[in-house]
XYZ file of C-alpha atoms in Angstrom:
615
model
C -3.067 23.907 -25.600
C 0.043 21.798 -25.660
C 0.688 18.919 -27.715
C 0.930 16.834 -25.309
C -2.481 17.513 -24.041
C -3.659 17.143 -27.739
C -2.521 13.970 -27.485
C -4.215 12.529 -24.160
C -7.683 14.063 -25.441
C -7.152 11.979 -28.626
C -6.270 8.326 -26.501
C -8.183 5.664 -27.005
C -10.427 6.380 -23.576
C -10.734 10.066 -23.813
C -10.690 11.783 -20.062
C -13.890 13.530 -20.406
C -15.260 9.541 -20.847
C -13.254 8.312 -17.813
C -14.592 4.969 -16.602
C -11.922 2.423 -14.771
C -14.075 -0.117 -15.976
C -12.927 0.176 -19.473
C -9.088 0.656 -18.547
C -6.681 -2.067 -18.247
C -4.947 -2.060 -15.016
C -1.766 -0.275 -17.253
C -4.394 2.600 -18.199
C -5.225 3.111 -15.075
C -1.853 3.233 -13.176
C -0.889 5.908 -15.968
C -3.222 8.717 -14.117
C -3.635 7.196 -10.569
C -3.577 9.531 -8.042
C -3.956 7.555 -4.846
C -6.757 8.574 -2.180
C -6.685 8.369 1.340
C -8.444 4.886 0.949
C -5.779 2.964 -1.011
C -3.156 2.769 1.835
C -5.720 1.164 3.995
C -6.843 -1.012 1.318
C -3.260 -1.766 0.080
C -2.382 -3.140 3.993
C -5.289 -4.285 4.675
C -5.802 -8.558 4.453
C -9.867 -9.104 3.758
C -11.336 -5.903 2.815
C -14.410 -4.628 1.487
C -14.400 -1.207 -0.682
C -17.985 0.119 -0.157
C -19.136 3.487 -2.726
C -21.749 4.783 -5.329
C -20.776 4.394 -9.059
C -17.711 6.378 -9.939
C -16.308 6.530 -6.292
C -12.786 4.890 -7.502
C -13.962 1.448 -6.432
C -12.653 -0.176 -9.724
C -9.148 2.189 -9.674
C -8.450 0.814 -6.225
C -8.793 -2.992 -6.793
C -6.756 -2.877 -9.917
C -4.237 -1.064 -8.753
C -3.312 -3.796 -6.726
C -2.715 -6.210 -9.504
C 1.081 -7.300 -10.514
C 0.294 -5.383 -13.813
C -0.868 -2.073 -12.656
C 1.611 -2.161 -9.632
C 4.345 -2.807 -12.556
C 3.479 0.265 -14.516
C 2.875 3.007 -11.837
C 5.216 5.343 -11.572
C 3.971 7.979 -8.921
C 5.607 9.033 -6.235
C 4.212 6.242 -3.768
C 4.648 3.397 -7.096
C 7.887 1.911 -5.126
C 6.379 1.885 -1.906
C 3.489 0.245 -2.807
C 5.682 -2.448 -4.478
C 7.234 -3.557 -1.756
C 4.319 -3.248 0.703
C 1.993 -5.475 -1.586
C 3.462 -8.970 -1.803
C 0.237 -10.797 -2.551
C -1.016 -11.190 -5.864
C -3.654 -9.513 -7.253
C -6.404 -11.043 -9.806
C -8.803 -9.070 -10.698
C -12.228 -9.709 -11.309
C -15.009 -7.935 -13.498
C -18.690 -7.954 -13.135
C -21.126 -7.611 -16.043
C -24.871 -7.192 -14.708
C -26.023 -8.940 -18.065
C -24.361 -12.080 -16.458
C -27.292 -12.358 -13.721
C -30.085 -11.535 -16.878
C -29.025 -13.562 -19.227
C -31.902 -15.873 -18.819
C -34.585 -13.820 -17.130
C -37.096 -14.989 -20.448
C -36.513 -18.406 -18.941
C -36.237 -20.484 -15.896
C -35.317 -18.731 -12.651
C -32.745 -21.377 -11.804
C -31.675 -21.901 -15.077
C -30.376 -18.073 -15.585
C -29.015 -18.239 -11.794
C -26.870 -21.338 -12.990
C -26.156 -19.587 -16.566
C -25.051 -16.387 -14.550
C -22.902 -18.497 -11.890
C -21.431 -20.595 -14.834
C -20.226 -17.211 -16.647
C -18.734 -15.549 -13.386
C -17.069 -18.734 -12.870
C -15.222 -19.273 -15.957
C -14.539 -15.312 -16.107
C -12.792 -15.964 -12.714
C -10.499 -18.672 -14.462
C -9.952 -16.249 -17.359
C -8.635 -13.544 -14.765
C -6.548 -16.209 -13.023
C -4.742 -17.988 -16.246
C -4.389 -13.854 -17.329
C -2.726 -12.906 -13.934
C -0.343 -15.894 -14.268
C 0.457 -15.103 -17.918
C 1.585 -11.551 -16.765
C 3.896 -13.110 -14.191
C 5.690 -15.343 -16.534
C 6.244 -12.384 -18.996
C 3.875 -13.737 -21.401
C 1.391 -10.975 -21.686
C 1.485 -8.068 -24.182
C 1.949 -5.099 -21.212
C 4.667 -7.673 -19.068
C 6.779 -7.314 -22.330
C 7.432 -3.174 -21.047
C 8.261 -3.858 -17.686
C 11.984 -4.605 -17.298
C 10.959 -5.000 -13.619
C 8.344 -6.983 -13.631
C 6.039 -6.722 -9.737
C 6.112 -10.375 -8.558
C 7.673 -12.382 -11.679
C 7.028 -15.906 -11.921
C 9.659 -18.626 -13.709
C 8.103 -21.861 -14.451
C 9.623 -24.763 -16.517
C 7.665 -25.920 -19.683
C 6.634 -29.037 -17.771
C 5.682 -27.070 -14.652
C 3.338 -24.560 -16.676
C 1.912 -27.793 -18.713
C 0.910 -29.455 -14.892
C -0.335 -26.544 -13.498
C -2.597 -25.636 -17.128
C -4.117 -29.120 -17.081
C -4.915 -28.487 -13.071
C -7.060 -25.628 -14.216
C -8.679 -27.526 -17.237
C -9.248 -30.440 -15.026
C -10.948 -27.913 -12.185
C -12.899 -25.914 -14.659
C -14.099 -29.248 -16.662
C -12.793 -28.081 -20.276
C -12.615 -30.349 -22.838
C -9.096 -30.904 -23.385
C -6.125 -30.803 -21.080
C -4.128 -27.770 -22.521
C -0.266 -27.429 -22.870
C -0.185 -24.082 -22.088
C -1.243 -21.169 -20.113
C -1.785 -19.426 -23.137
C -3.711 -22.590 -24.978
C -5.853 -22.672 -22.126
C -7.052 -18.842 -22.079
C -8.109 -19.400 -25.215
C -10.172 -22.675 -24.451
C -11.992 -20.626 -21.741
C -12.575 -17.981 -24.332
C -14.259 -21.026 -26.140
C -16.260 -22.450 -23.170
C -17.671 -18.472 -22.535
C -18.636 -18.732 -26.590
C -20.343 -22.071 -25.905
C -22.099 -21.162 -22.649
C -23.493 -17.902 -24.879
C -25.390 -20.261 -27.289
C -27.397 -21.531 -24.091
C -29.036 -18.644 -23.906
C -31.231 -19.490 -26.727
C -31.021 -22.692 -26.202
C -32.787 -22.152 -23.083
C -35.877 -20.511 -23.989
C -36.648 -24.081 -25.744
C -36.043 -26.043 -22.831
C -32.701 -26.722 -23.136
C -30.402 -27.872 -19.986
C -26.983 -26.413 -18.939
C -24.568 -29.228 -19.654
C -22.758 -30.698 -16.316
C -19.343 -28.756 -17.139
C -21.587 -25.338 -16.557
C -21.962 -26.040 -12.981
C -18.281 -25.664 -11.225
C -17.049 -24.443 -7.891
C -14.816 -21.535 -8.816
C -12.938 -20.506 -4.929
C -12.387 -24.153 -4.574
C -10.687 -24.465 -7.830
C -8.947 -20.921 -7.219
C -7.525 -22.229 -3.872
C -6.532 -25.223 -5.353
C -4.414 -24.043 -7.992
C -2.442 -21.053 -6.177
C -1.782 -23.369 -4.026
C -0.211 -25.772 -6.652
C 1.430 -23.068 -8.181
C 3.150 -22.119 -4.953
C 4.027 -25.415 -4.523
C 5.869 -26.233 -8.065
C 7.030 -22.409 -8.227
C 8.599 -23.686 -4.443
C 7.066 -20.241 -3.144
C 4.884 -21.695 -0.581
C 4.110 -18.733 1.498
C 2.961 -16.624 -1.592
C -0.609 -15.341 -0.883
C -3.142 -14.712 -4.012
C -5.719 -11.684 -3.374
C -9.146 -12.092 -5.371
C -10.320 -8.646 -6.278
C -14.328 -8.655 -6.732
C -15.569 -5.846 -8.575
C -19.328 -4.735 -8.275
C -19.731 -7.709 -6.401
C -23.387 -6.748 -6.005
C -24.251 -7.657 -9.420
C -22.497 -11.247 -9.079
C -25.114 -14.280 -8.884
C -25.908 -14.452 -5.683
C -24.531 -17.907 -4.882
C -21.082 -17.242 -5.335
C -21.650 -13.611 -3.136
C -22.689 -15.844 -0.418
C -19.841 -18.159 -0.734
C -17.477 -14.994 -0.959
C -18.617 -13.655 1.755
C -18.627 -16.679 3.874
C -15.198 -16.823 3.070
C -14.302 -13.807 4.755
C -14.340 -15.671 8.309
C -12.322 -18.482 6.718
C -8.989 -19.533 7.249
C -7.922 -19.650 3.380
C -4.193 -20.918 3.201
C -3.266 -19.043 0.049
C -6.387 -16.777 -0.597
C -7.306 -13.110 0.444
C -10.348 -11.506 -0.525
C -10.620 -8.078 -1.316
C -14.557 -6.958 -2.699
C -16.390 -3.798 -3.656
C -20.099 -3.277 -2.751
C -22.884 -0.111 -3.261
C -23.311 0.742 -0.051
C -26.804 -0.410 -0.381
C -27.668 -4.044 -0.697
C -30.596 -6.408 -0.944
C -29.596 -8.450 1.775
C -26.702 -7.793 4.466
C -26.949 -10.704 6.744
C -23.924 -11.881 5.768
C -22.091 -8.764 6.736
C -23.925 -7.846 10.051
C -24.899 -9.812 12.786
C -23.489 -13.508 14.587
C -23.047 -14.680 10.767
C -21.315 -11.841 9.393
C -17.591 -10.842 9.240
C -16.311 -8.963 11.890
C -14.672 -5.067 11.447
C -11.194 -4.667 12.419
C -10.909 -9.014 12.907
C -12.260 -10.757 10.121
C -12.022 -7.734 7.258
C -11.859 -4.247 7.080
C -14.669 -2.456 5.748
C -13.881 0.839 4.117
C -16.456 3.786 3.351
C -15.283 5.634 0.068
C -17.650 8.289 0.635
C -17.519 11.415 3.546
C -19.709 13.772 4.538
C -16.440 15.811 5.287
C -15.130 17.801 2.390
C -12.954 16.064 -0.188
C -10.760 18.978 -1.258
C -7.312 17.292 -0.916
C -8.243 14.796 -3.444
C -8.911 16.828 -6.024
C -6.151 19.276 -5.185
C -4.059 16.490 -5.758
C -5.686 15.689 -8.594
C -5.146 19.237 -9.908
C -1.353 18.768 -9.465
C -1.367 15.572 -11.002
C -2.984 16.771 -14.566
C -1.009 19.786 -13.910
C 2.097 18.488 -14.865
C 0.896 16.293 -17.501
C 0.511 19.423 -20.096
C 2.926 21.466 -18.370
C 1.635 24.219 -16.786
C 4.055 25.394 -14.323
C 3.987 24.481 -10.542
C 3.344 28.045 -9.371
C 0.139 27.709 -10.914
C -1.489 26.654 -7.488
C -5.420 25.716 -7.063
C -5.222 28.746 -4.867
C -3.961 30.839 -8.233
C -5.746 29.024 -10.491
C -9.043 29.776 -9.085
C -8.807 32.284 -6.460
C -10.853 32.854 -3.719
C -14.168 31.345 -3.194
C -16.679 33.582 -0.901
C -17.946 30.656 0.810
C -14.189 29.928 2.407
C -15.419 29.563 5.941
C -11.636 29.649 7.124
C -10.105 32.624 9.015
C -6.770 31.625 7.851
C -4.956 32.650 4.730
C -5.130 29.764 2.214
C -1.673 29.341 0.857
C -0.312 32.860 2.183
C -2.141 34.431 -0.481
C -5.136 36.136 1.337
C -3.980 40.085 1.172
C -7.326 41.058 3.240
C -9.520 39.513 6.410
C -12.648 37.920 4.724
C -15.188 40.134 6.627
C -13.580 43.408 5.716
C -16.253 46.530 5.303
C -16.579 46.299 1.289
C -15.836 42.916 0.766
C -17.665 39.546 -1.025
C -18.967 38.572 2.366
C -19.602 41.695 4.015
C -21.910 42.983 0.916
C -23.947 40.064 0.860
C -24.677 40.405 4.620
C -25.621 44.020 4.188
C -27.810 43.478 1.626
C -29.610 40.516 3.448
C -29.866 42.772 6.230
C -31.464 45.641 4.513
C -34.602 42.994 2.933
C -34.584 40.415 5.346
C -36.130 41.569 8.830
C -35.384 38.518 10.148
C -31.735 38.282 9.487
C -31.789 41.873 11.229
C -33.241 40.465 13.809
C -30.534 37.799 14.445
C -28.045 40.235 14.291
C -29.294 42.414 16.591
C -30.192 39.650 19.327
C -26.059 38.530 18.764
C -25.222 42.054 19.198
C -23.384 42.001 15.705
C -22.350 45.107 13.827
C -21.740 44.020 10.195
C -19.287 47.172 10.099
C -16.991 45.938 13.019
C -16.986 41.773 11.921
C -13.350 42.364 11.731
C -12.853 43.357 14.857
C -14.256 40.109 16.338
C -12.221 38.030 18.245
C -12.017 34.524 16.959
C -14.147 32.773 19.584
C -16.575 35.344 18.795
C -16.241 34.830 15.014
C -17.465 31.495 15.291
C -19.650 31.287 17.798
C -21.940 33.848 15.605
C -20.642 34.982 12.225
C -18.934 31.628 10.623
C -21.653 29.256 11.256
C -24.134 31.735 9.413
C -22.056 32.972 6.812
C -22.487 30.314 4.322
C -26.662 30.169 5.172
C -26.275 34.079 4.508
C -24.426 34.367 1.189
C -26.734 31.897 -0.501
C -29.707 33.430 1.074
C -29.064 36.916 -0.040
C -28.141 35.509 -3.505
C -31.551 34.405 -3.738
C -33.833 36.893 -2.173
C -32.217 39.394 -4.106
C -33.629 38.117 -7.034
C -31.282 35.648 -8.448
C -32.387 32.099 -10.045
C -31.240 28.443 -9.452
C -28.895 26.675 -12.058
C -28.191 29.514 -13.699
C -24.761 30.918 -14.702
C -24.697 33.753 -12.386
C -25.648 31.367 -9.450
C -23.271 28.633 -10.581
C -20.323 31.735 -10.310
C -21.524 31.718 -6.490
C -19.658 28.472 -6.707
C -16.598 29.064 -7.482
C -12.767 29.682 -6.028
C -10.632 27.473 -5.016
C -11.914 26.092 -1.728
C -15.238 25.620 -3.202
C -14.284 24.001 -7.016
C -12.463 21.669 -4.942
C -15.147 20.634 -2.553
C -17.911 20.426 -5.550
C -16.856 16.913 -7.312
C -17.218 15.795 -3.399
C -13.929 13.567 -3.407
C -15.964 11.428 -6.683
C -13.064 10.598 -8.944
C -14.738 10.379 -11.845
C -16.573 13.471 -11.536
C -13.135 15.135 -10.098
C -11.205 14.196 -13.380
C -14.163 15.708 -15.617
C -14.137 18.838 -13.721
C -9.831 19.539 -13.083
C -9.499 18.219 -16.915
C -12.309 21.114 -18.073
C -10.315 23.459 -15.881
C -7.112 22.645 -16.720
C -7.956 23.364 -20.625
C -8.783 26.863 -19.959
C -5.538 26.882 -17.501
C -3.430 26.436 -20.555
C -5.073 28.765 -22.936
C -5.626 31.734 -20.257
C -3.459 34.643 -20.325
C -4.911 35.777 -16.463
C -5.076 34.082 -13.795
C -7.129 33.285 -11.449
C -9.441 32.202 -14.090
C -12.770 34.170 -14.388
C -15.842 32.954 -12.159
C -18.078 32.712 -16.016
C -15.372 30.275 -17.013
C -15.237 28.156 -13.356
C -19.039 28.197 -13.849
C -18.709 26.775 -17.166
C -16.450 23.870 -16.192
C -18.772 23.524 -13.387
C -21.785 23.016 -15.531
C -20.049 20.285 -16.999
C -19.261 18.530 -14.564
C -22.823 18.911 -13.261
C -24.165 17.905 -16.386
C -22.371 14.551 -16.434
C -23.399 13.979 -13.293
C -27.081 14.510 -13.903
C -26.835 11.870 -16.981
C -26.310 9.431 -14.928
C -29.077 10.205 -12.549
C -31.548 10.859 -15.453
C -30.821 7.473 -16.410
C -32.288 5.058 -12.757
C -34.912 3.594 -13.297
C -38.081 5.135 -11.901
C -41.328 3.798 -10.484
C -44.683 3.937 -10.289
C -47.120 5.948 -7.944
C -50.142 5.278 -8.799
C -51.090 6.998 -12.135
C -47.662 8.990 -12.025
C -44.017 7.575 -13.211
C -41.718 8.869 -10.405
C -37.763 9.206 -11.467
C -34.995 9.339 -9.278
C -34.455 12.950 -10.102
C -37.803 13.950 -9.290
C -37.364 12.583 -5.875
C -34.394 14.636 -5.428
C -35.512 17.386 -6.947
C -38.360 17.428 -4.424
C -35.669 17.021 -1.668
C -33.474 19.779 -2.845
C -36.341 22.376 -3.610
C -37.700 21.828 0.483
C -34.190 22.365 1.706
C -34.012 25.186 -0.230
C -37.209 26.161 0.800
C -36.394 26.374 4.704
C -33.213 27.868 3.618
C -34.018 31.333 1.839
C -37.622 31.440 2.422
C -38.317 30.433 6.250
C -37.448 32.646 8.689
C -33.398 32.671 8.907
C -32.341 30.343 11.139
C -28.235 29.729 11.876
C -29.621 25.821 12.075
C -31.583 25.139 9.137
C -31.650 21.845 8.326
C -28.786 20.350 5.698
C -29.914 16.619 5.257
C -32.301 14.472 6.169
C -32.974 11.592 7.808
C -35.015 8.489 6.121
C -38.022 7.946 8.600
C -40.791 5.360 8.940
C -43.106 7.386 7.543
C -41.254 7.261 4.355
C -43.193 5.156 1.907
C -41.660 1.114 1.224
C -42.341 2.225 -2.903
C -39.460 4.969 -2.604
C -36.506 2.978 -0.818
C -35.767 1.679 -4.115
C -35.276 5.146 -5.598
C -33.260 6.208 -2.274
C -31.227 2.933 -3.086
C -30.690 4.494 -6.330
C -29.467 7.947 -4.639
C -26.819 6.358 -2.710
C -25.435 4.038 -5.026
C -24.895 6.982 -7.391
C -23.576 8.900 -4.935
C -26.191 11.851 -5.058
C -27.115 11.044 -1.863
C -24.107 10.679 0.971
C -24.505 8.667 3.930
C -23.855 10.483 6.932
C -22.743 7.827 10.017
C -24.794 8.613 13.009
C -26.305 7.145 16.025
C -27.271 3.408 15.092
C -26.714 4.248 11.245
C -22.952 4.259 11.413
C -22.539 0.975 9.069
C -21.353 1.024 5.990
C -23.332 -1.109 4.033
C -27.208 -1.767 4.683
C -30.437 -3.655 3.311
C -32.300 0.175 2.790
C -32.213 3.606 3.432
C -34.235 3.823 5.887
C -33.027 5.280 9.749
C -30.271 6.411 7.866
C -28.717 10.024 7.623
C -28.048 11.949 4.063
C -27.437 14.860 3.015
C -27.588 15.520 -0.964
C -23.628 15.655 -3.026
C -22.307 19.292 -3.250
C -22.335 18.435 -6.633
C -26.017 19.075 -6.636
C -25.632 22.284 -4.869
C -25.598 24.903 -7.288
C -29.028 23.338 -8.882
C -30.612 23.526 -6.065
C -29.238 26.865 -4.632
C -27.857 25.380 -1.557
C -24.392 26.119 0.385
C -22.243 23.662 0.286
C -22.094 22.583 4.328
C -23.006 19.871 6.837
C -25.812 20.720 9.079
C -28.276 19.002 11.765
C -30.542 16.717 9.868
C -34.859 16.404 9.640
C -37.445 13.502 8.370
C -37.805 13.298 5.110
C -41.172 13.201 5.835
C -41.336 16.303 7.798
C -39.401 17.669 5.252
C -41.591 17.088 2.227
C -44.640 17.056 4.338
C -45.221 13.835 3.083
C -45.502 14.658 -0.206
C -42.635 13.347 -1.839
C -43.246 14.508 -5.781
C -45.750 17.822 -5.367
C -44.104 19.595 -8.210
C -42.479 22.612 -6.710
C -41.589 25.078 -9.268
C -37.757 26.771 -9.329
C -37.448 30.330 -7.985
C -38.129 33.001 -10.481
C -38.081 36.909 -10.486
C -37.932 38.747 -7.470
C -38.633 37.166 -4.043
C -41.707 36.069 -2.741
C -41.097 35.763 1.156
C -43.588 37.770 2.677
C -41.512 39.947 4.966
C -44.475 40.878 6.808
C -45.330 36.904 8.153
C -41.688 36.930 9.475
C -41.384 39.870 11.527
């Protein structure tokens, strides 16, 4: 392992801990690799970032503050300067802000919440101007500093005691840097109210402010004195979901606004309590009013994290040749015909091969896999010879639904290390983190250590398993911790519900009769019971569940799950023993025959589809 690697594993915010959220907008340029998302958001006037936790929402907004925008140095950094000539504050959310209170009065801990977000805003603002002037620890570095702002003493003093005035503190301040530290003091004070409150005490007057007023009030001073009058301030809302839902509404309402000096640029969970601001003859308008962009795809997300993998690459120095393709070889679930990088020596469905020996033994214990390949006139020791029309028309749609099912019926178990090696290869690692960031850093920084410290490569399938399981693992620690509910006499978690899910889609997959169309998703029906939309809201907003647009369910954002399309994160995959594809949907209903948490034991031993039933 190289020293410089050492190093990064030693920082303050070690990788395998990676959270935006903790970074300063420096932090995060230092590693950003930008998705397909971040030039539309980056053009884009009024947007709205909509993704489950760890989808990059956080990255994205920061990025596209003067102090991030200073510090990148990628290849698009310069670019990106030049194309974003708004200002960017950002602003936090912490969920404690909206429970601060919840011992008390409901309307108390609303205002105590919409006091704190408030005076947070003003923190961001006064810390976004500080940067500009070159009074902030990280402007210090930058000897070309994104958007720099030159103010005379008695300029700075008028505009500080325009945002003491605005924010009602209790002394006009001198300074910018005075004044952060009197907000720092009104946040300390509005604390104490939360105990004061359980006794009946008030919020004082100066808790109760109108934060976008104030905002557009002062950019549009500080345009003025800084005789920059055209200058445009972007508000980046974080999480805006756990924000007090006053100031959402006013956000939001904002969005159809004419604001003279203020864009607004939000992220959401694409599941919300209520979306009748967003929808409908009262909400903002896609493509006019703002631009609403999905984080999540059901398409595969292997670019990203190739790119990813080329990033961290060079960081500790492995050499360039040392492709994803070399790195991790081929993956026997590589539905393409083509050779990936030049490197394929042999066709996919040679006699002998991955593919070709899991079809023939599926078609020795599996009658009705015979069957199908006798009614599409198939010869698994001629595949090929097939043209390519015939290829997929017949053999390429079923080869992933084969591979897994042959894994299985010959006796192999789910989440295991010899099913998690099933997983791996290049065109498969890649697709697993399923484009999440987060989950895409854990996995290409677990690979990348064994990258350095391998003699061989591609790297064995026991040690892409490994790094696989960790990922996985991460993953699931977050989904262990939801919040469950109640069902009667039974506590019902999150991951039982998708543990129910995953075990009936494995079901139809490997022990129904084989079908080229089994289902891959669902669909969330009436049927469903009104008790388990909140742990489906819980799915999506982790990402385990991804939204698949279809029909009337194409919007990003909406109230519930329900007449909505999902199919489960290929992240899941290997723990529930299912290929990583899209495919038609069914109820989720139908498919847990309304049961939604029968305990359905994993796969163990030898198979138990009777062979007899299916013939």
């Amino acid at each position: 392992m190289t020293s410089a690697y050492v190093e990064e594993l030693d920082a303050p915010y070690p990788v395998f801990s990676y959270n935006a959220t903790k970074l300063s907008p420096r932090e995060v340029a230092s590693s950003f690799v930008p998705p397909p998302a971040f030039q539309t958001l980056r053009d884009a006037r009024n947007a709205i970032l909509v993704g489950p936790r760890g989808s990059g929402k956080t990255t994205l907004l920061k990025m596209l503050t003067p102090d991030a925008l200073s510090a990148w140095s990628g290849a698009d950094a310069e670019l990106a300067r030049q194309r974003v000539q708004d200002v960017g504050v950002f602003v936090g959310t912490d969920a404690m802000w909206s429970e601060q209170l919840r011992a008390g009065d409901r309307a108390q801990g609303e205002a105590f919440g919409a006091a704190a977000y408030a005076l947070h805003i003003a923190k961001s603002l006064v810390s976004t101007l500080l940067f500009r002037l070159g009074r902030a620890e990280s402007a210090t570095h930058d000897t070309n500093r994104h958007l720099r702002l030159t103010l005379e003493p008695a300029s700075e003093a008028l505009i500080a005691d325009r945002i003491a005035s605005l924010f009602k503190l209790r002394t006009q301040s001198a300074s910018l840097l005075r004044l952060r530290y009197d907000i720092g003091d009104r946040l300390n004070e509005l604390g104490t109210y939360r105990y004061r409150a359980l006794d009946g005490k008030q919020l004082p007057d100066w808790a109760f402010l109108n934060p976008l007023h104030a905002v557009a009030e002062i950019t549009q001073m500080t345009n003025e004195v800084a005789k920059d009058i055209d200058r445009q301030w972007t508000l980046l809302f974080d999480e805006l979901e756990l924000a007090p839902e006053g100031i959402v509404s006013d956000i939001l309402r904002r969005l159809r606004g004419q604001e003279p000096t203020l864009i607004f640029k939000l992220s959401l969970a694409p599941i919300l309590r209520s979306t009748d601001l967003l929808v409908g003859e009262r909400g903002a308008i896609h493509g006019q009013d703002v631009e609403f962009i999905p984080l999540t795809t059901p398409e595969r997300s292997d670019a990203f994290v190739g790119e990813l993998f080329k990033m961290q690459r060079e960081a500790v120095g492995v050499p360039s040749a040392v492709t994803p393709e070399v790195a991790l070889g081929e993956s026997v679930f590589d539905s393409s015909d083509s050779p990936r990088g030049g490197r394929r020596r042999f066709d996919p469905y040679r006699k002998g091969g991955r593919v070709w020996q899991s079809m023939e033994r599926l078609q020795r214990i599996d009658p009705t896999f015979a069957n199908y390949l006798r009614t599409n006139q198939i010869d698994l020791n001629e595949m090929d010879g097939l043209t390519a029309n015939r290829r997929a028309s017949t053999v390429r749609k079923i080869r992933n639904i084969a591979i897994v099912r042959s894994h299985f019926l010959n006796g192999a178990r789910r989440d295991t290390q010899a099913t998690r090696e099933l997983y791996t290869g290049e065109a498969t690692m890649l697709a697993i983190p399923d484009g999440n960031p987060r989950m895409s850093t854990i996995l290409v920084r677990e690979l990348m250590t064994n990258i350095e410290t391998s003699d061989q490569l591609p790297l064995k399938r026991g040690t892409q398993a490994a790094a696989i399981e960790v990922t996985t693992n991460r993953f699931m620690a977050l989904l262990h911790a939801q919040t469950g509910i109640r069902d009667g006499s039974r506590a019902v978690t999150l991951v039982g519900l998708l543990d129910a899910i995953g075990e009936a889609l494995h079901e139809r997959l490997v022990r129904q009769k084989f079908s080229s169309d089994v289902p891959a998703g669902f669909f969330v029906d009436q049927a469903v019971p009104e008790k388990y939309l909140s742990l489906l809201k819980q799915a999506v907003n982790t990402g385990a569940i991804v939204h698949i647009p279809r029909d009337n369910s194409t919007a990003p954002v909406a109230s519930d799950a329900r007449g909505r399309h999902y199919r489960l994160s290929y992240l899941l995959a290997p723990r529930y023993g299912l290929p990583v594809r899209q495919g038609k949907t069914v109820s989720l209903s139908n498919l847990l025959e309304g049961n939604l948490v029968k305990p359905r034991p994993h796969a163990t031993g030898q198979p138990t589809l009777d062979l007899d039933e299916l013939r």
